[in-house]
Coordinates of C-alpha atoms in Angstrom, one line a residue:
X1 CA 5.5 0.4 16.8
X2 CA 9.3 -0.1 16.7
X3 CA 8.9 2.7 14.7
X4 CA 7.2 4.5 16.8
X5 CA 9.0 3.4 20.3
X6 CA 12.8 2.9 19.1
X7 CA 12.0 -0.2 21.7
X8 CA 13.4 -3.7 20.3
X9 CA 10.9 -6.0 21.7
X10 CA 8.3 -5.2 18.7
X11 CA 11.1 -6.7 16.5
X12 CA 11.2 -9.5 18.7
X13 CA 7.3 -10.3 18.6
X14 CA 7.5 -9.5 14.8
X15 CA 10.1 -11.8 13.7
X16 CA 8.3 -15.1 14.9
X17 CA 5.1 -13.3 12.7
X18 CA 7.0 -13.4 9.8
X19 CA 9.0 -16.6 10.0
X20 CA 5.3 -18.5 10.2
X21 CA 4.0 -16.3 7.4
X22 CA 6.8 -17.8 4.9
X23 CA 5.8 -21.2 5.8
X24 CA 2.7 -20.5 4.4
X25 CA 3.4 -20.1 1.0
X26 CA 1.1 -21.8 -1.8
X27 CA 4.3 -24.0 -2.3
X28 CA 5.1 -25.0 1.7
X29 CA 1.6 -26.0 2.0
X30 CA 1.2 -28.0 -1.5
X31 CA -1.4 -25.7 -2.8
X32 CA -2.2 -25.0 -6.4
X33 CA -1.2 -21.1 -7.2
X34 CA -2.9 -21.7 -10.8
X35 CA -6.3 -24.1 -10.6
X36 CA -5.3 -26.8 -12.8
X37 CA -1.7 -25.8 -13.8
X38 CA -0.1 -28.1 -10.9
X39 CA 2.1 -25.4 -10.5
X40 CA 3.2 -24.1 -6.4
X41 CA 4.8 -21.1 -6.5
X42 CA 6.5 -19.3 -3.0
X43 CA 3.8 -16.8 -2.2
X44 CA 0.4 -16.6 -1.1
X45 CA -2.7 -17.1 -3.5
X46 CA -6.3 -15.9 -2.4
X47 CA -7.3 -19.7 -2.1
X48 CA -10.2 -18.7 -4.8
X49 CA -11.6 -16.2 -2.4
X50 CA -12.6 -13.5 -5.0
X51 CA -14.1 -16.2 -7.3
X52 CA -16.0 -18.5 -5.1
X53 CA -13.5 -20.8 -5.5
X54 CA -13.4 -21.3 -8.7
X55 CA -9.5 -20.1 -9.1
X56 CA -6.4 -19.4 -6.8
X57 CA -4.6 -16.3 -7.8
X58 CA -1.6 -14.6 -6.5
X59 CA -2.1 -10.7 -6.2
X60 CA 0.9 -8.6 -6.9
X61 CA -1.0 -6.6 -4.0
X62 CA -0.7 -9.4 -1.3
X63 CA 2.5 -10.3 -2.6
X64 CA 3.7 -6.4 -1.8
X65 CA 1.4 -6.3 1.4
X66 CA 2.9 -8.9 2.6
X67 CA 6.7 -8.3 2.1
X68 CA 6.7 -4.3 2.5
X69 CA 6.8 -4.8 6.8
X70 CA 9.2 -8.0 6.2
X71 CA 11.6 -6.0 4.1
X72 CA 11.5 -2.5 6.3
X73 CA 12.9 -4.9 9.1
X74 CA 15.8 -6.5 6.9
X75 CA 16.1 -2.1 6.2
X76 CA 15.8 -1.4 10.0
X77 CA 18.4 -3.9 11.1
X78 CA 20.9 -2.9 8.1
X79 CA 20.4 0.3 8.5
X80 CA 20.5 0.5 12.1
X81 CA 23.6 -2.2 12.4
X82 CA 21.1 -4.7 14.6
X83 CA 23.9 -7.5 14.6
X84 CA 22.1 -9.5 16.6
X85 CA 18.9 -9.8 13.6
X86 CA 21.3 -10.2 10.4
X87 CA 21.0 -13.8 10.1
X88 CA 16.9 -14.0 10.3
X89 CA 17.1 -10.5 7.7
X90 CA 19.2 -12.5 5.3
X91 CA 16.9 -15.4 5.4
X92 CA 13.7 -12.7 5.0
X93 CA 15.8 -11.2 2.1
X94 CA 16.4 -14.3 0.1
X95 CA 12.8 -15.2 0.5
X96 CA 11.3 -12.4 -0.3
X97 CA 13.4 -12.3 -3.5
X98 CA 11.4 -15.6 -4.8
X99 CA 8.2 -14.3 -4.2
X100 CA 8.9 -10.8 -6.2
X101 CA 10.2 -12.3 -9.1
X102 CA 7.2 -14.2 -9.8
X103 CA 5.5 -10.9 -10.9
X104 CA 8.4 -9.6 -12.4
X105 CA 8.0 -11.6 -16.2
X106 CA 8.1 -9.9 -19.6
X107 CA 4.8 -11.0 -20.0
X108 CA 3.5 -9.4 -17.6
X109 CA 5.0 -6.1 -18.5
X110 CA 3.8 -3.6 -21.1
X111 CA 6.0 -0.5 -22.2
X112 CA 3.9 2.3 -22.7
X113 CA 6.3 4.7 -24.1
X114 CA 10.1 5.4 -24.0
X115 CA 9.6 6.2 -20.1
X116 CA 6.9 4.5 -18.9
X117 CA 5.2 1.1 -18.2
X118 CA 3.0 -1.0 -16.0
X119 CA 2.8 -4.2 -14.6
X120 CA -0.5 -6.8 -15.8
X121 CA -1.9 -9.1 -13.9
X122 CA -0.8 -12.6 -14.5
X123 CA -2.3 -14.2 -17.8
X124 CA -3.2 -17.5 -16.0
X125 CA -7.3 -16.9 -14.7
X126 CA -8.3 -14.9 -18.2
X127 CA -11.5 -15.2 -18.3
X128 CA -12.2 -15.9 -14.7
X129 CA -9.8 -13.0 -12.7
X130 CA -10.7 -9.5 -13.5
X131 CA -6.9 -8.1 -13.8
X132 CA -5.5 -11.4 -15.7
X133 CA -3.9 -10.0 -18.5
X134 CA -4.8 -6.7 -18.1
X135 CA -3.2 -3.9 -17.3
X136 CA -2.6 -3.2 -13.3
X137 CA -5.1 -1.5 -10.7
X138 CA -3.0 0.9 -8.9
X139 CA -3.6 -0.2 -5.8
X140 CA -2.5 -3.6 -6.9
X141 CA 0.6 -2.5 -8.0
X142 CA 1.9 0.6 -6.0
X143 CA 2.4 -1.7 -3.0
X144 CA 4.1 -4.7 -4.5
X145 CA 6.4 -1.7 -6.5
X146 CA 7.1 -0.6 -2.4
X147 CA 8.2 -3.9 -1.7
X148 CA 10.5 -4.0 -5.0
X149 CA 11.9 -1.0 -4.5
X150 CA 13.2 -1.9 -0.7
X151 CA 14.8 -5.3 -2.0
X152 CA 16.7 -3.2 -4.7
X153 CA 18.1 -0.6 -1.9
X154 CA 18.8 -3.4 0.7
X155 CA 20.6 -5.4 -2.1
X156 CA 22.0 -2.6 -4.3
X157 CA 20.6 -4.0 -6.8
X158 CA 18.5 -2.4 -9.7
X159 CA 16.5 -5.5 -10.7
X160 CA 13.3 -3.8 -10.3
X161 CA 14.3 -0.1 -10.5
X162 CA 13.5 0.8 -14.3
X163 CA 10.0 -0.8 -14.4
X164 CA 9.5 1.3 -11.0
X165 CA 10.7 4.5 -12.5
X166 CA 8.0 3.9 -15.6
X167 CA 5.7 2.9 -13.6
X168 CA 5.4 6.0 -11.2
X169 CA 5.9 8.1 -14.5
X170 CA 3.1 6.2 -15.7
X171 CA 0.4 7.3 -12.7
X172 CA 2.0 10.8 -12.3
X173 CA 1.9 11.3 -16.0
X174 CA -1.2 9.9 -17.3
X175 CA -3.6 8.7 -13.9
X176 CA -3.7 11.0 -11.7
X177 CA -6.0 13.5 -12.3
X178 CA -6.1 17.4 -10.6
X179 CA -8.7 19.1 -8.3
X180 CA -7.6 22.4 -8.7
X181 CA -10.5 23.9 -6.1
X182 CA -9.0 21.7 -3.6
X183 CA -4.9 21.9 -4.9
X184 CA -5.5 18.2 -4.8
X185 CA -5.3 14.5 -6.6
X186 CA -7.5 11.6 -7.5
X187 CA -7.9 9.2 -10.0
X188 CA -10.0 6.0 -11.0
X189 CA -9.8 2.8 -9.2
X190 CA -9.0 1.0 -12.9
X191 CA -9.0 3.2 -15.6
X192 CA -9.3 0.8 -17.8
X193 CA -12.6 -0.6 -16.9
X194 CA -14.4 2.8 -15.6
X195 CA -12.3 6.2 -15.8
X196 CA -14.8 8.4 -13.4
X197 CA -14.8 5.1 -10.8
X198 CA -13.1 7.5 -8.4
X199 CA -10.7 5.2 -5.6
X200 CA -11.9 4.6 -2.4
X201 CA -10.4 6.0 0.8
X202 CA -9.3 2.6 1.5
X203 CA -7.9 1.7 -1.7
X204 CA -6.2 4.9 -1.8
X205 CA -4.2 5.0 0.6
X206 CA -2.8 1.5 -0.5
X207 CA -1.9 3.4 -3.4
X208 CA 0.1 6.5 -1.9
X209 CA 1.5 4.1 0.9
X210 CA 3.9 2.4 -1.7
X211 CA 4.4 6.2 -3.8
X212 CA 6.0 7.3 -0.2
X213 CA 7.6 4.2 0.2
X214 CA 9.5 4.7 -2.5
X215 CA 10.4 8.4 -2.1
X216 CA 11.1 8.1 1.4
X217 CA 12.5 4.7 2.2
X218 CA 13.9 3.7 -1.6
X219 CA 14.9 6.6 -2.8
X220 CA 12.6 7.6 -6.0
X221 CA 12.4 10.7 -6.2
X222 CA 9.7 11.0 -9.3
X223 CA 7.3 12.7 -6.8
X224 CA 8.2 15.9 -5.4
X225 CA 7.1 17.6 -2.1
X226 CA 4.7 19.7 -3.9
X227 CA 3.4 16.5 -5.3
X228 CA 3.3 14.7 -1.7
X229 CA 1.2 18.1 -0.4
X230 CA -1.2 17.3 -2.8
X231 CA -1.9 13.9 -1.9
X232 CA -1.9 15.2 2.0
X233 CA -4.6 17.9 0.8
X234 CA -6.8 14.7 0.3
X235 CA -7.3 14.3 3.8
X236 CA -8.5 17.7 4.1
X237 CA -11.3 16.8 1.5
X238 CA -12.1 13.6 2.7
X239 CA -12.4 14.5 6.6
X240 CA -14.8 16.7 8.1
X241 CA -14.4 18.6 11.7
X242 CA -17.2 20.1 13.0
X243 CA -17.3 22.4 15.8
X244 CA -20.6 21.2 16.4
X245 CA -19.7 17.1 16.4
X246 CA -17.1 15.7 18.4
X247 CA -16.7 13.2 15.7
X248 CA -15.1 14.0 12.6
X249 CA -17.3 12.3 9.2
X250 CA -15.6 11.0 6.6
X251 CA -16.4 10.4 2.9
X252 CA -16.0 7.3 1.0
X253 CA -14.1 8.1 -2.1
X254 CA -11.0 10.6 -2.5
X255 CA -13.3 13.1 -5.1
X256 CA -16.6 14.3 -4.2
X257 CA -19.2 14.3 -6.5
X258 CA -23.0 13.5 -6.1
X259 CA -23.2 10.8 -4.1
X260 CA -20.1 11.8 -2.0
X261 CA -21.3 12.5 1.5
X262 CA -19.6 12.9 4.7
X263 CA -20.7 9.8 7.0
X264 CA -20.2 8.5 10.8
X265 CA -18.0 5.4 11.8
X266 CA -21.5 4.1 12.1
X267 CA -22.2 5.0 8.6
X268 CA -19.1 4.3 6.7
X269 CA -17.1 1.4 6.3
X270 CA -14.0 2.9 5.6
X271 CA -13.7 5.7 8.5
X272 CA -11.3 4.2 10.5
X273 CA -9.2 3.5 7.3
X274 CA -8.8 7.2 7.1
X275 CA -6.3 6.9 9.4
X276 CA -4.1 5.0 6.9
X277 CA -3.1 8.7 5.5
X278 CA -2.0 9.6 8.4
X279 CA 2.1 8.9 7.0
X280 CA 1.3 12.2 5.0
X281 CA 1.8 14.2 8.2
X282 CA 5.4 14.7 7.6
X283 CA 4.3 16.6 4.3
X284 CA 1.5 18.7 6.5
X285 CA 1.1 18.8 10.2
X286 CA -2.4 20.3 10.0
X287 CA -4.0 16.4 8.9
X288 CA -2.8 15.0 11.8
X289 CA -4.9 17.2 14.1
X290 CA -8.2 16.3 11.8
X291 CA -7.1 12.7 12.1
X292 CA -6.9 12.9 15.6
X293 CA -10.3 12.4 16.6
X294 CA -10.5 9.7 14.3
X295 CA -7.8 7.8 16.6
X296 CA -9.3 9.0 19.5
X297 CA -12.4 7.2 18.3
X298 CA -10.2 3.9 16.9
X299 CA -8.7 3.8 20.3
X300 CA -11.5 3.1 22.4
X301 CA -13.4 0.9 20.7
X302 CA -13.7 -2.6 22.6
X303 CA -12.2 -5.0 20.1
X304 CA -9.5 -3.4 18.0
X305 CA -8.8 -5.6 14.8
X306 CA -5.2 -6.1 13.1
X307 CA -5.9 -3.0 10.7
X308 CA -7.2 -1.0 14.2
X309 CA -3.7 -1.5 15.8
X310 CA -1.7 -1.0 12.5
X311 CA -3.2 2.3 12.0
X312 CA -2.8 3.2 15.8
X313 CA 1.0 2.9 15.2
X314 CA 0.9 4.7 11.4
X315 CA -0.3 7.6 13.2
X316 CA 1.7 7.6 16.7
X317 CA 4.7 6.6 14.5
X318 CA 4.2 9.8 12.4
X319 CA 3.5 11.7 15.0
X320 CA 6.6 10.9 16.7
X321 CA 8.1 11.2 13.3
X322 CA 6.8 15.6 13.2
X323 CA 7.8 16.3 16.5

């Protein structure tokens, strides 16, 4: 919304948001980030939530999730010269710099050729945690690489920088996947568990969030704007406005095949998330006017959630943002 507004008072409500989030760390609170390793590290584990509790695990993807709005403020009030918020974005910086590097081990890297890599999933949970060992979902990845990429332009540092740079070469190069009837991408939610297991609107979005974080706000520039125009072209394939419905349908995955249809809100649980695409508007006007009835939808529902109001501002952000 700060975004959005220019107005300071959204930095105000989000700093105490963020101070109480880092005193919720796995090691603040005492809690096991490994089951039985006795080990608390400074970030946030899933308490066991996607194994019955079985196993606490720390998701590069919460991990980035958590840290990309943290570390756009430290970027906002650098880049902005907010005097006033340096000493609270130096103490978001340095934390934010414990919980990155704990994903950031040579064994949990792999080289894939000369120029380009991935992040795997920590080893500890084999066995148990789907991604332990294995190379990296891209959703999983793309927004904690976001994250990594902002601390290395707010530091000028290039900690992070080379595995970025293989990694996007690594999705551009050998994911992503072209839909030449619709001058569009897509590609698998794991490739290396099902290759036609086309991403999820949702998931998606997660995944080209931290792409254009990185072009836009950390400088990689491994994705062109042709590139960025196909990824906006998605929207136009996923979204359906009808002349005859006031209502735009959505589908559930980014590439249509049999069992892709175009469903209500009522229908499909990721309509509103369509909205997350709505950043892409910079790269093509025309999505934000078959979005719009999405919002107009979002915004008058009873009991917006925390993902309702976040997308509200994604899309009057980037609205502001075109005009």
């Amino acid at each position: 919304m700060y975004k959005a507004t220019g107005e300071e008072k959204y930095l105000e409500y989000f700093i105490p948001q963020a101070t109480y989030i880092f005193t919720q760390t796995d090691e603040k609170l005492g809690i096991e980030s490994f089951t039985g390793l006795g080990v608390s590290l400074p970030a946030w584990s899933d308490r066991g939530h996607y194994t019955s509790g079985k196993f606490n695990y720390i998701y590069p993807v919460h991990t980035g999730m958590i840290l990309m709005p943290i570390l756009r403020f430290v970027d906002t009030v650098k880049k902005n010269q907010l005097e006033e918020y340096y000493t609270v974005a130096d103490d978001f910086l340095e934390k934010s710099s414990r919980a990155l590097a704990i994903h950031n081990k040579d064994e949990m890297w792999v080289d894939l050729s000369e120029t380009e890599g991935f992040y795997l999933g920590h080893p500890y949970g084999k066995g148990i945690v789907s991604e332990a060992n294995q190379i990296g979902i891209p959703n999983r990845i793309f927004a904690y690489l976001a994250a990594a990429g902002l601390y290395d332009k707010i530091t000028g540092k290039t900690e992070y920088t080379p595995r970025i740079t293989k990694s996007l070469n690594y999705f551009k190069n050998y994911l992503l996947k072209y839909d030449k009837e619709n001058d569009a991408y897509y590609w698998s939610y794991w490739e290396y568990a099902n290759k036609e297991s086309w991403e999820d609107v949702s998931h998606a979005a997660l995944t080209v969030y931290g792409i254009y974080i990185l072009h836009e706000e950390a400088g990689f520039s491994t994705f062109t704007e042709k590139d960025f125009k196909r990824f906006s072209n998605i929207v136009h394939k996923i979204v359906k406005v009808s002349k005859l419905d006031s209502q735009p349908k959505v589908m559930q995955n980014i590439h249509q095949d049999d069992k892709s249809k175009y469903l209500s809100f009522e229908e499909n649980k990721n309509y509103f998330t369509a909205l997350h695409w709505s950043f892409l508007g910079s790269y093509d006007e025309t999505i934000l006017d078959e979005l719009q009835g999405i919002y107009k939808e979002l915004s008058i529902q009873n009991k917006p959630t925390v993902t309702s109001l976040y997308n509200i501002g994604l899309y009057l952000s980037t609205v502001n943002k075109v005009k």
